Coordinates of C-alpha atoms in Angstrom, one line a residue:
Chain J
M1328 CA 0.0 0.0 0.0
A1329 CA 2.7 2.4 1.1
K1330 CA 4.7 1.6 -1.9
E1331 CA 1.9 2.3 -4.3
K1332 CA 1.3 5.6 -2.7
E1333 CA 4.9 6.5 -3.0
K1334 CA 4.8 5.6 -6.7
A1335 CA 1.7 7.7 -7.2
I1336 CA 3.4 10.7 -5.7
K1337 CA 6.5 10.1 -7.9
D1338 CA 4.3 10.0 -11.0
K1339 CA 2.6 13.2 -10.1
I1340 CA 5.8 15.0 -9.7
N1341 CA 7.0 13.6 -13.0
W1342 CA 3.9 14.9 -14.7
K1343 CA 4.5 18.4 -13.5
K1344 CA 8.1 18.1 -14.7
E1345 CA 7.1 16.6 -18.1
L1346 CA 4.7 19.5 -18.6
K1347 CA 7.5 22.0 -18.1
L1348 CA 9.5 20.1 -20.6
A1349 CA 6.7 20.0 -23.2
P1350 CA 8.2 22.6 -25.5
G1351 CA 11.4 20.6 -25.6
Y1352 CA 9.6 17.4 -26.4
L1353 CA 7.7 19.2 -29.2
I1354 CA 10.9 20.6 -30.8
L1355 CA 12.7 17.2 -30.7
L1356 CA 9.6 15.4 -31.9
I1357 CA 9.2 17.6 -35.0
W1358 CA 12.8 17.1 -35.9
V1359 CA 12.7 13.3 -35.3
L1360 CA 9.5 13.0 -37.3
L1361 CA 11.0 14.9 -40.1
T1362 CA 14.0 12.6 -40.2
V1363 CA 11.9 9.5 -40.0
L1364 CA 9.5 10.7 -42.7
L1365 CA 12.3 11.7 -45.1
L1366 CA 14.2 8.4 -44.8
G1367 CA 11.0 6.4 -44.6
W1368 CA 9.6 8.0 -47.8
V1369 CA 12.7 6.9 -49.7
V1370 CA 12.2 3.3 -48.4
M1371 CA 8.5 3.5 -49.4
A1372 CA 9.3 4.9 -52.8
S1373 CA 11.8 2.1 -53.4
L1374 CA 9.0 -0.4 -53.0
S1375 CA 6.6 1.6 -55.2
T1376 CA 6.6 2.3 -59.0
T1377 CA 7.7 5.3 -60.8
K1378 CA 4.1 5.9 -61.9
D1379 CA 2.9 5.8 -58.3
I1380 CA 5.6 8.1 -57.1
F1381 CA 4.7 10.8 -59.7
A1382 CA 1.0 10.3 -59.0
G1383 CA 1.8 11.3 -55.4
N1384 CA 0.5 7.9 -54.0
V1385 CA 3.7 7.5 -51.9
N1386 CA 3.0 10.8 -50.2
K1387 CA -0.4 9.3 -49.1
F1388 CA 1.2 6.1 -47.9
S1389 CA -0.7 4.1 -50.4
F1390 CA 0.6 1.4 -52.8
P1391 CA -2.2 0.9 -55.4
S1392 CA -0.2 -1.7 -57.3
G1393 CA 1.2 -3.5 -54.3
L1394 CA 4.7 -3.6 -53.0
H1395 CA 7.4 -4.1 -55.6
F1396 CA 10.3 -6.0 -54.0
E1397 CA 11.5 -6.7 -57.5
N1398 CA 12.9 -3.2 -57.6
F1399 CA 15.6 -4.4 -55.3
S1400 CA 16.5 -7.5 -57.3
K1401 CA 16.5 -5.5 -60.5
A1402 CA 18.8 -2.8 -59.1
W1403 CA 21.0 -5.5 -57.5
L1404 CA 21.5 -7.5 -60.6
G1405 CA 20.8 -5.2 -63.5
Q1406 CA 22.3 -2.0 -62.5
G1407 CA 25.6 -3.3 -61.1
V1408 CA 24.8 -2.5 -57.5
A1409 CA 26.0 -6.0 -56.6
T1410 CA 29.5 -5.3 -57.9
F1411 CA 29.8 -2.0 -56.1
F1412 CA 28.3 -3.5 -52.9
V1413 CA 30.8 -6.4 -52.8
N1414 CA 33.6 -4.0 -53.6
S1415 CA 32.8 -1.8 -50.7
L1416 CA 32.3 -4.7 -48.4
V1417 CA 35.7 -6.1 -49.3
Y1418 CA 37.4 -2.7 -49.0
S1419 CA 35.8 -1.9 -45.7
V1420 CA 36.5 -5.2 -44.1
C1421 CA 40.1 -5.4 -45.3
S1422 CA 40.8 -1.8 -44.4
C1423 CA 39.3 -2.1 -40.9
T1424 CA 41.2 -5.2 -40.1
L1425 CA 44.5 -3.7 -41.3
L1426 CA 43.8 -0.5 -39.5
I1427 CA 43.6 -2.3 -36.2
L1428 CA 46.7 -4.4 -36.9
V1429 CA 48.6 -1.2 -37.7
C1430 CA 47.2 1.2 -35.1
A1431 CA 46.6 -0.9 -32.0
P1432 CA 50.4 -1.7 -31.5
A1433 CA 51.4 1.9 -32.4
A1434 CA 48.8 3.3 -29.9
Y1435 CA 50.0 0.9 -27.3
V1436 CA 53.6 1.9 -27.6
L1437 CA 52.7 5.6 -27.7
S1438 CA 50.6 5.4 -24.5
R1439 CA 53.0 3.0 -22.6
F1440 CA 56.6 3.8 -23.6
P1441 CA 57.1 7.5 -24.0
F1442 CA 60.3 8.2 -25.7
K1443 CA 62.0 11.2 -27.4
G1444 CA 59.7 11.9 -30.3
S1445 CA 56.6 10.1 -29.1
K1446 CA 55.0 13.5 -28.3
L1447 CA 55.9 14.6 -31.9
I1448 CA 54.2 11.6 -33.4
E1449 CA 51.1 12.2 -31.3
T1450 CA 50.9 15.9 -32.2
S1451 CA 51.5 15.0 -35.9
F1452 CA 48.6 12.5 -35.8
V1453 CA 46.3 14.9 -34.1
S1454 CA 47.1 17.6 -36.7
A1455 CA 46.7 15.1 -39.6
M1456 CA 43.0 14.7 -38.5
G1457 CA 42.4 18.3 -39.6
V1458 CA 44.3 18.1 -42.9
P1459 CA 41.8 18.5 -45.8
V1460 CA 41.9 15.7 -48.4
I1461 CA 42.4 18.3 -51.1
M1462 CA 45.8 19.0 -49.6
I1463 CA 47.1 15.5 -50.2
V1464 CA 45.1 14.1 -53.1
L1465 CA 47.3 15.3 -56.0
P1466 CA 50.7 13.7 -54.9
L1467 CA 48.8 10.5 -54.0
F1468 CA 47.3 10.5 -57.4
V1469 CA 50.7 11.0 -59.0
L1470 CA 52.2 8.3 -56.8
I1471 CA 49.6 5.7 -57.6
S1472 CA 49.4 6.5 -61.4
Q1473 CA 53.2 6.3 -61.7
M1474 CA 53.2 2.8 -60.2
G1475 CA 50.9 1.9 -63.2
V1476 CA 48.3 0.7 -60.7
L1477 CA 45.3 2.3 -62.4
N1478 CA 45.2 -0.2 -65.3
N1479 CA 45.4 -3.3 -63.2
I1480 CA 42.2 -4.2 -61.3
L1481 CA 43.8 -6.0 -58.4
A1482 CA 46.5 -3.5 -58.0
N1483 CA 43.9 -0.7 -58.1
R1484 CA 41.9 -2.4 -55.3
V1485 CA 45.1 -2.9 -53.2
A1486 CA 45.9 0.8 -53.7
L1487 CA 42.5 1.9 -52.6
V1488 CA 42.7 -0.2 -49.4
V1489 CA 46.1 1.1 -48.6
L1490 CA 44.8 4.7 -49.0
Y1491 CA 41.7 4.0 -46.8
V1492 CA 44.0 2.6 -44.2
G1493 CA 46.5 5.4 -44.4
I1494 CA 43.9 8.1 -44.3
N1495 CA 42.4 6.7 -41.1
V1496 CA 45.6 5.8 -39.3
P1497 CA 45.8 9.1 -37.3
Y1498 CA 42.2 9.0 -36.1
T1499 CA 42.3 5.3 -35.1
T1500 CA 45.7 5.6 -33.4
I1501 CA 44.6 8.6 -31.3
F1502 CA 41.3 7.0 -30.4
L1503 CA 43.0 3.8 -29.2
L1504 CA 45.8 5.7 -27.5
T1505 CA 43.4 7.2 -24.9
F1506 CA 41.9 3.7 -24.5
F1507 CA 45.2 2.0 -23.7
G1508 CA 46.0 4.8 -21.3
N1509 CA 43.1 3.8 -19.2
I1510 CA 44.1 0.1 -18.8
S1511 CA 45.9 -0.7 -15.6
R1512 CA 49.6 -1.4 -15.8
A1513 CA 49.3 -4.2 -13.3
F1514 CA 48.6 -6.8 -16.0
E1515 CA 51.8 -6.2 -17.8
E1516 CA 53.8 -6.2 -14.6
A1517 CA 52.4 -9.6 -13.7
A1518 CA 53.1 -10.9 -17.2
A1519 CA 56.7 -9.6 -17.1
I1520 CA 57.3 -11.3 -13.7
D1521 CA 56.0 -14.6 -15.2
G1522 CA 58.6 -14.1 -18.0
C1523 CA 56.2 -13.1 -20.8
S1524 CA 58.0 -11.1 -23.6
P1525 CA 56.6 -7.6 -24.2
M1526 CA 55.3 -8.4 -27.6
K1527 CA 53.6 -11.5 -26.4
T1528 CA 52.1 -9.5 -23.5
F1529 CA 50.6 -7.1 -26.0
W1530 CA 49.0 -9.6 -28.3
Q1531 CA 47.8 -12.0 -25.6
I1532 CA 46.9 -9.7 -22.8
M1533 CA 46.5 -6.0 -23.8
F1534 CA 45.0 -6.5 -27.2
P1535 CA 42.1 -8.6 -26.0
M1536 CA 41.6 -6.2 -23.1
A1537 CA 41.3 -3.2 -25.5
Q1538 CA 38.5 -5.0 -27.3
P1539 CA 35.7 -2.5 -26.5
G1540 CA 37.7 0.4 -27.9
I1541 CA 38.8 -1.6 -30.9
I1542 CA 35.2 -2.5 -31.7
T1543 CA 34.0 1.1 -31.4
V1544 CA 36.7 2.5 -33.6
T1545 CA 36.2 -0.2 -36.1
I1546 CA 32.5 0.6 -36.4
F1547 CA 33.5 4.2 -37.1
N1548 CA 36.2 3.2 -39.7
F1549 CA 33.7 0.9 -41.4
I1550 CA 31.1 3.7 -41.7
N1551 CA 33.7 6.2 -42.9
I1552 CA 35.2 3.8 -45.5
W1553 CA 31.8 2.7 -46.7
N1554 CA 30.8 6.3 -47.3
E1555 CA 34.2 7.5 -48.6
Y1556 CA 33.7 9.4 -51.9
F1557 CA 36.4 11.8 -53.1
L1558 CA 39.4 9.5 -53.1
S1559 CA 37.5 6.7 -54.7
L1560 CA 36.1 9.1 -57.3
I1561 CA 39.6 10.0 -58.4
L1562 CA 41.3 6.7 -57.9
A1563 CA 38.8 4.0 -58.8
N1564 CA 39.1 4.0 -62.5
S1565 CA 36.8 1.3 -63.8
D1566 CA 33.3 0.2 -62.9
K1567 CA 34.8 -3.0 -61.7
V1568 CA 36.6 -1.5 -58.8
K1569 CA 34.2 1.4 -57.8
P1570 CA 32.8 1.3 -54.2
V1571 CA 29.1 2.0 -53.6
A1572 CA 29.2 5.8 -53.1
V1573 CA 30.9 6.5 -56.4
G1574 CA 28.9 3.7 -58.2
L1575 CA 25.6 5.1 -56.9
Y1576 CA 26.5 8.6 -58.2
G1577 CA 26.9 7.1 -61.7
M1578 CA 23.7 5.1 -61.4
I1579 CA 21.7 8.0 -60.3
N1580 CA 22.8 10.0 -63.2
S1581 CA 21.8 7.3 -65.7
M1582 CA 18.5 6.5 -64.0
K1583 CA 17.5 10.1 -64.1
Y1584 CA 17.6 9.8 -67.9
T1585 CA 15.9 6.4 -68.1
G1586 CA 13.2 7.7 -65.7
N1587 CA 13.4 4.7 -63.4
W1588 CA 12.8 6.6 -60.2
A1589 CA 11.6 3.6 -58.1
G1590 CA 14.8 1.7 -59.2
M1591 CA 16.9 4.7 -58.2
F1592 CA 15.4 4.8 -54.7
A1593 CA 15.9 1.1 -54.4
A1594 CA 19.6 1.6 -55.2
V1595 CA 19.8 4.4 -52.6
V1596 CA 18.2 2.1 -50.0
I1597 CA 20.7 -0.7 -50.8
V1598 CA 23.6 1.7 -50.3
F1599 CA 22.5 3.0 -47.0
L1600 CA 21.2 -0.2 -45.6
P1601 CA 24.5 -1.7 -44.3
T1602 CA 25.5 1.3 -42.2
F1603 CA 21.8 1.8 -41.2
I1604 CA 21.5 -1.8 -39.9
L1605 CA 24.9 -1.4 -38.1
Y1606 CA 23.6 1.7 -36.5
I1607 CA 20.3 0.1 -35.3
F1608 CA 22.2 -2.5 -33.4
L1609 CA 25.2 -0.4 -32.3
S1610 CA 23.9 3.1 -31.9
E1611 CA 24.8 3.4 -28.2
K1612 CA 28.4 2.3 -29.0
I1613 CA 28.6 4.7 -31.9
I1614 CA 27.3 7.6 -29.9
A1615 CA 29.6 6.8 -27.0
G1616 CA 32.5 6.8 -29.5
V1617 CA 31.6 10.3 -30.9
T1618 CA 31.6 11.8 -27.4
G1619 CA 34.5 9.7 -26.1
G1620 CA 38.2 10.3 -26.3
G1621 CA 38.2 10.1 -30.1
V1622 CA 37.2 13.7 -30.6
K1623 CA 39.9 16.1 -30.0
G1624 CA 39.9 19.8 -31.0
Chain G
M1495 CA 65.6 -2.9 -22.5
K1496 CA 67.0 -3.8 -25.9
K1497 CA 64.2 -6.1 -26.5
N1498 CA 61.8 -3.3 -25.7
K1499 CA 63.4 -1.1 -28.4
T1500 CA 62.9 -3.7 -31.1
M1501 CA 59.3 -4.1 -30.0
M1502 CA 58.7 -0.3 -30.0
F1503 CA 60.2 -0.1 -33.5
C1504 CA 58.1 -3.0 -34.9
F1505 CA 54.9 -1.6 -33.4
L1506 CA 55.4 1.9 -34.5
A1507 CA 56.9 1.5 -37.9
P1508 CA 53.8 0.6 -40.0
A1509 CA 51.7 3.4 -38.6
V1510 CA 54.5 6.0 -38.9
T1511 CA 55.4 4.9 -42.4
L1512 CA 51.8 5.2 -43.6
F1513 CA 51.6 8.6 -42.0
L1514 CA 54.8 9.7 -43.8
V1515 CA 53.6 8.4 -47.2
I1516 CA 49.9 9.4 -47.0
F1517 CA 50.2 12.7 -45.1
L1518 CA 53.6 14.2 -44.7
Y1519 CA 55.1 13.6 -48.2
P1520 CA 51.9 14.7 -50.0
I1521 CA 51.6 17.8 -47.9
V1522 CA 55.2 18.9 -48.6
R1523 CA 54.8 18.1 -52.3
T1524 CA 51.5 20.0 -52.6
V1525 CA 53.0 23.1 -51.0
M1526 CA 55.9 22.9 -53.5
M1527 CA 53.6 22.3 -56.4
S1528 CA 51.6 25.4 -55.6
F1529 CA 54.6 27.6 -56.6
F1530 CA 55.2 26.0 -59.9
K1531 CA 53.4 25.8 -63.3
I1532 CA 52.9 22.1 -64.0
D1533 CA 51.4 21.2 -67.3
G1534 CA 50.6 17.5 -66.5
V1535 CA 50.0 16.5 -62.9
T1536 CA 52.3 13.4 -63.3
D1537 CA 55.2 15.4 -64.8
S1538 CA 58.5 14.9 -63.0
I1539 CA 59.9 17.8 -61.0
S1540 CA 62.4 18.7 -63.7
L1541 CA 59.5 19.7 -66.0
W1542 CA 58.0 22.1 -63.5
H1543 CA 58.4 25.9 -64.1
F1544 CA 58.9 28.0 -61.0
T1545 CA 56.4 30.9 -61.1
G1546 CA 56.4 32.1 -57.5
I1547 CA 53.0 33.1 -56.2
D1548 CA 51.6 33.4 -59.7
N1549 CA 49.2 30.5 -59.1
Y1550 CA 47.7 32.2 -56.1
L1551 CA 47.3 35.5 -57.9
K1552 CA 45.7 33.8 -60.9
L1553 CA 43.3 32.0 -58.6
L1554 CA 42.3 35.2 -56.8
Q1555 CA 41.7 36.9 -60.2
T1556 CA 39.4 34.1 -61.4
S1557 CA 35.9 35.1 -60.7
L1558 CA 34.6 31.5 -60.7
F1559 CA 37.1 30.6 -58.0
R1560 CA 36.2 33.7 -56.0
T1561 CA 32.5 32.6 -56.3
S1562 CA 33.4 29.2 -55.0
M1563 CA 35.2 30.7 -52.0
W1564 CA 32.3 33.0 -51.3
N1565 CA 29.9 30.0 -51.5
L1566 CA 32.1 28.0 -49.1
F1567 CA 32.3 30.9 -46.7
R1568 CA 28.5 31.3 -46.7
I1569 CA 28.1 27.6 -46.0
W1570 CA 30.6 27.8 -43.2
F1571 CA 29.2 30.9 -41.6
V1572 CA 25.5 30.9 -42.2
G1573 CA 25.3 27.1 -42.1
G1574 CA 27.5 27.1 -39.1
L1575 CA 25.2 29.4 -37.2
I1576 CA 22.2 27.3 -38.1
V1577 CA 23.9 24.0 -37.2
M1578 CA 25.5 25.2 -34.0
G1579 CA 22.2 26.9 -32.9
L1580 CA 20.1 23.8 -33.5
A1581 CA 22.7 21.5 -32.1
L1582 CA 23.0 23.5 -28.9
L1583 CA 19.2 23.8 -28.5
F1584 CA 18.8 20.0 -29.0
A1585 CA 21.6 19.3 -26.6
V1586 CA 20.1 21.4 -23.9
I1587 CA 16.7 19.8 -24.3
L1588 CA 18.3 16.3 -24.4
T1589 CA 20.1 16.9 -21.1
S1590 CA 17.2 18.5 -19.4
G1591 CA 16.0 15.2 -18.1
I1592 CA 13.4 14.2 -20.7
R1593 CA 12.2 10.7 -21.4
F1594 CA 13.2 8.6 -24.5
K1595 CA 16.5 10.5 -24.5
S1596 CA 18.5 7.8 -26.2
T1597 CA 15.9 7.3 -28.8
F1598 CA 15.7 11.0 -29.7
R1599 CA 19.5 11.1 -29.7
A1600 CA 19.9 8.1 -31.9
I1601 CA 17.4 9.3 -34.5
I1602 CA 18.8 12.8 -34.7
Y1603 CA 22.3 11.4 -35.2
L1604 CA 21.1 8.9 -37.8
P1605 CA 21.8 11.0 -41.0
N1606 CA 25.5 11.0 -40.1
V1607 CA 25.9 7.3 -40.7
V1608 CA 24.1 7.4 -44.1
S1609 CA 26.2 7.9 -47.2
A1610 CA 26.2 11.5 -48.3
V1611 CA 25.4 10.5 -51.9
A1612 CA 22.3 8.7 -50.7
L1613 CA 21.3 11.7 -48.5
A1614 CA 21.8 14.2 -51.2
T1615 CA 19.9 12.1 -53.7
M1616 CA 17.0 11.9 -51.2
W1617 CA 16.9 15.7 -50.9
L1618 CA 17.2 16.3 -54.6
Q1619 CA 14.9 13.7 -55.9
S1620 CA 12.3 13.6 -53.3
V1621 CA 12.2 16.6 -50.9
Y1622 CA 12.8 19.3 -53.5
S1623 CA 11.2 17.6 -56.4
P1624 CA 8.8 19.9 -58.1
Q1625 CA 6.5 17.0 -59.2
F1626 CA 6.1 15.0 -56.0
G1627 CA 8.4 16.7 -53.5
H1628 CA 7.5 16.9 -49.8
I1629 CA 7.7 20.7 -49.7
T1630 CA 5.4 21.2 -52.7
T1631 CA 3.0 18.6 -51.4
F1632 CA 3.0 20.2 -48.0
F1633 CA 2.3 23.7 -49.3
K1634 CA -0.4 22.3 -51.6
A1635 CA -2.0 20.5 -48.7
I1636 CA -2.3 23.7 -46.7
G1637 CA -3.5 25.6 -49.8
W1638 CA -0.6 28.0 -50.3
E1639 CA -0.2 27.8 -54.1
A1640 CA 2.5 30.4 -54.4
A1641 CA 4.8 28.6 -52.0
A1642 CA 4.0 25.2 -53.6
N1643 CA 5.1 26.5 -57.0
I1644 CA 8.5 27.6 -55.9
Q1645 CA 11.2 25.7 -57.9
W1646 CA 13.6 24.9 -55.1
L1647 CA 16.3 23.8 -57.5
D1648 CA 16.3 26.8 -59.8
A1649 CA 19.2 29.3 -59.8
E1650 CA 17.6 31.5 -57.3
H1651 CA 17.0 28.9 -54.6
K1652 CA 19.5 26.2 -55.3
F1653 CA 22.2 27.5 -52.9
W1654 CA 19.9 27.7 -49.9
A1655 CA 18.4 24.3 -50.8
L1656 CA 21.8 22.8 -50.8
M1657 CA 22.8 24.5 -47.6
F1658 CA 19.7 23.5 -45.7
A1659 CA 20.0 19.9 -46.8
Y1660 CA 23.6 19.8 -45.7
C1661 CA 22.9 21.4 -42.3
F1662 CA 20.1 18.9 -41.7
G1663 CA 22.5 16.0 -41.7
M1664 CA 25.2 17.7 -39.6
V1665 CA 23.1 18.8 -36.6
G1666 CA 23.2 15.4 -34.9
Y1667 CA 27.0 15.1 -34.7
H1668 CA 27.5 18.5 -33.2
M1669 CA 24.6 17.9 -30.9
L1670 CA 26.3 14.9 -29.4
I1671 CA 29.4 16.9 -28.7
F1672 CA 27.5 19.7 -27.0
A1673 CA 25.4 17.2 -25.0
S1674 CA 28.5 15.4 -23.7
G1675 CA 30.0 18.7 -22.7
I1676 CA 26.8 19.7 -20.8
E1677 CA 26.6 16.4 -19.1
R1678 CA 30.2 16.9 -17.8
I1679 CA 29.1 20.0 -15.9
S1680 CA 28.4 19.2 -12.3
G1681 CA 24.8 19.4 -11.3
D1682 CA 25.9 21.2 -8.1
Y1683 CA 26.3 24.5 -10.0
F1684 CA 22.8 24.4 -11.2
E1685 CA 21.4 23.4 -7.8
A1686 CA 23.3 26.3 -6.2
A1687 CA 22.1 28.7 -8.9
T1688 CA 18.5 27.5 -8.4
L1689 CA 18.7 28.1 -4.7
D1690 CA 20.0 31.6 -5.4
G1691 CA 17.0 32.2 -7.6
A1692 CA 18.5 32.1 -11.0
N1693 CA 16.0 31.0 -13.7
K1694 CA 16.8 28.5 -16.5
I1695 CA 17.9 31.1 -19.0
Q1696 CA 20.2 32.9 -16.6
Q1697 CA 21.6 29.5 -15.7
F1698 CA 22.2 28.8 -19.3
T1699 CA 24.0 32.0 -20.2
N1700 CA 26.0 32.3 -16.9
I1701 CA 26.9 28.7 -16.2
T1702 CA 26.4 26.4 -19.2
L1703 CA 27.8 28.7 -22.0
P1704 CA 31.0 29.8 -20.2
L1705 CA 31.8 26.2 -19.2
L1706 CA 31.2 25.0 -22.7
K1707 CA 34.0 27.1 -24.2
G1708 CA 36.3 24.1 -24.9
I1709 CA 33.4 22.2 -26.4
I1710 CA 32.4 25.1 -28.6
R1711 CA 36.0 25.3 -29.8
T1712 CA 35.9 21.6 -30.7
N1713 CA 32.7 22.0 -32.5
I1714 CA 33.9 25.0 -34.5
T1715 CA 37.1 23.1 -35.5
M1716 CA 35.2 20.0 -36.5
W1717 CA 32.6 22.0 -38.5
S1718 CA 35.4 23.9 -40.3
V1719 CA 37.2 20.7 -41.2
S1720 CA 34.1 19.2 -42.6
C1721 CA 33.2 22.4 -44.5
V1722 CA 36.6 22.5 -46.2
G1723 CA 36.0 19.0 -47.4
F1724 CA 32.6 20.0 -48.9
F1725 CA 32.3 18.1 -52.1
V1726 CA 29.7 15.4 -52.6
W1727 CA 26.7 17.7 -51.9
S1728 CA 27.9 20.4 -54.2
Q1729 CA 28.7 17.9 -57.0
L1730 CA 25.3 16.3 -56.7
F1731 CA 23.4 19.6 -56.7
S1732 CA 25.3 20.9 -59.7
S1733 CA 24.7 20.3 -63.3
V1734 CA 27.5 18.7 -65.3
T1735 CA 29.4 22.0 -65.9
A1736 CA 30.4 24.2 -63.0
D1737 CA 27.4 25.9 -61.5
N1738 CA 27.8 29.4 -60.1
Q1739 CA 25.3 28.7 -57.4
T1740 CA 26.7 25.6 -55.8
I1741 CA 30.4 25.6 -56.7
V1742 CA 32.9 25.2 -53.9
P1743 CA 36.7 25.2 -54.1
M1744 CA 37.0 21.4 -54.0
V1745 CA 34.6 21.0 -56.9
Y1746 CA 36.4 23.8 -58.8
M1747 CA 39.7 22.0 -58.2
Y1748 CA 38.2 18.6 -59.3
A1749 CA 36.8 20.1 -62.5
Q1750 CA 40.0 22.0 -63.1
M1751 CA 42.1 18.9 -62.6
F1752 CA 40.1 16.0 -63.9
G1753 CA 37.1 17.4 -65.7
A1754 CA 36.0 19.5 -68.6
G1755 CA 33.6 22.4 -69.0
N1756 CA 33.9 26.0 -68.2
T1757 CA 36.3 25.8 -65.3
V1758 CA 39.3 24.6 -67.3
T1759 CA 41.2 27.8 -68.1
E1760 CA 44.5 26.1 -68.4
R1761 CA 46.0 22.8 -67.6
N1762 CA 48.1 23.6 -64.5
A1763 CA 48.3 21.2 -61.6
G1764 CA 50.0 24.0 -59.6
L1765 CA 46.7 25.9 -59.5
S1766 CA 44.9 22.9 -57.9
A1767 CA 47.7 22.6 -55.4
A1768 CA 47.4 26.3 -54.6
I1769 CA 43.6 25.7 -53.8
G1770 CA 44.6 23.0 -51.4
V1771 CA 47.1 25.3 -49.7
L1772 CA 44.6 28.2 -49.5
L1773 CA 42.0 26.0 -47.9
S1774 CA 44.5 24.6 -45.4
I1775 CA 45.6 28.1 -44.4
C1776 CA 41.9 28.9 -43.8
V1777 CA 41.7 25.9 -41.4
V1778 CA 44.8 26.9 -39.6
I1779 CA 43.6 30.5 -39.2
I1780 CA 40.2 29.4 -37.9
F1781 CA 41.9 26.9 -35.5
T1782 CA 44.3 29.6 -34.2
V1783 CA 41.5 32.2 -33.7
A1784 CA 39.2 29.7 -32.0
N1785 CA 42.0 28.6 -29.7
K1786 CA 42.8 32.2 -28.7
A1787 CA 39.3 33.4 -28.4
L1788 CA 37.9 30.4 -26.6
N1789 CA 40.8 29.6 -24.3
D1790 CA 39.4 27.6 -21.4
D1791 CA 42.6 27.1 -19.4
D1792 CA 41.4 29.3 -16.6
I1793 CA 38.3 27.2 -16.0
E1794 CA 38.5 24.0 -14.1
F1795 CA 35.6 21.7 -13.8

């Protein structure tokens, strides 16, 4: 009885508080509804037909001719989305794995064994995060085209992966650096007493302990690399090696002329689906990553 | 100790090598290139002609480039005010103790994980579409024909259409940074202020804002860095040839370097390099000014 009464009082107080917050709720709700409507409309349009889109049926949430899942299969097979999609998947997975293998050891050394120059490396990496791509793209283009990479499909793919890795090295290292800094030294000391070599200590003890940080930074890298546009536009020469973002641009341009709006929206949905699904499951991790140690002025 | 040194070398070498090849070498070379006339971008250094600051002067005399800088400035300044204003407002609301906080936060941040190409296509082909666009439909529904007939993508409105679409996606990211800053402020300050009779607005201007200096600086820096890289949106909102309304320096550089159309005045990779250097200088200036103006060393919390 007493408990219920307490709860009732609590609710009452809350209602007063909620009422005060009403304008806040309203503002956020409008923005959230806008976001959901905009993205939702694209998904609905991708299941509709070009005729229905132009007739304004999608705006009324109606599908007179039913749902057209074949838009997706058509875009996937006919428009080459499959190739771009697989390309992006391979690039992202390879780059993310390499990034961790390259950056985790470096971050560990920088956070644990300060030496002459370690501060310089750290500052350089932090500054590199603010360097515009336009500042580095020309020499990279020269470097890669002089190696004759652009005419060979496999070499072109490797070059792209190396670039994606290189571009993200500073961010990944700095992110992991703060993470390793927070792990207690006691584990390494214990390992050293037991006669474990420093390298072994890192791979068998520290690396697994840093897993939460590694997962978060990998999600970020995956999203970044999946959405990367400018470098791929310049350095992915043939349709066979293009990632989704660049491929989608070409597709949109051609579909505007063929007038296949439903197909175009289906392609758009296919492109944003992977990062979207990742986000649905991992949004808390991603948000924590944005606000965590990774962001430095 | 010796063992330790080999380990440190092995662990650092790949990352540092990549940094040197992907960042340091290109930066040095781009700065050098900007002082030369270079007919083909892949020409070896022996074929470069030193021209001093000619490339920079030429750029500043090109009206299309000046337009592109002006457009970028407007996006950075006006767009920045809109984004920072909305982001701060949302962050304050989010941290005021409302329910469904994480849901709101997650949905507002959502556009940041979606490919910019997909987002821009969404705005272009659905929101601003004159046939079935959301804005047109909305104004028709409330019976305001004049507003419904506005062509959002004509020369007059295109720039603002572009800017609003871009800002819409950016709010979530800066909101998260603001919100994390506000959450770090101890609740004691607000409690004490409430006891002293300060209202919410007074608390915001006298406690929250001054303590957010460092966060504001971070936000301005991040916003500037992403503005300088402004490319996809502009390219998607432009027609094939350079478009006075939507051109930004990076698009100008891309067209000058790799494209065709009305931007190609001469084949000179040095010009493109100079654009890169100019933009980097802008970032450095903004960073320095923000650091000076928003120095929060004197505040501890």
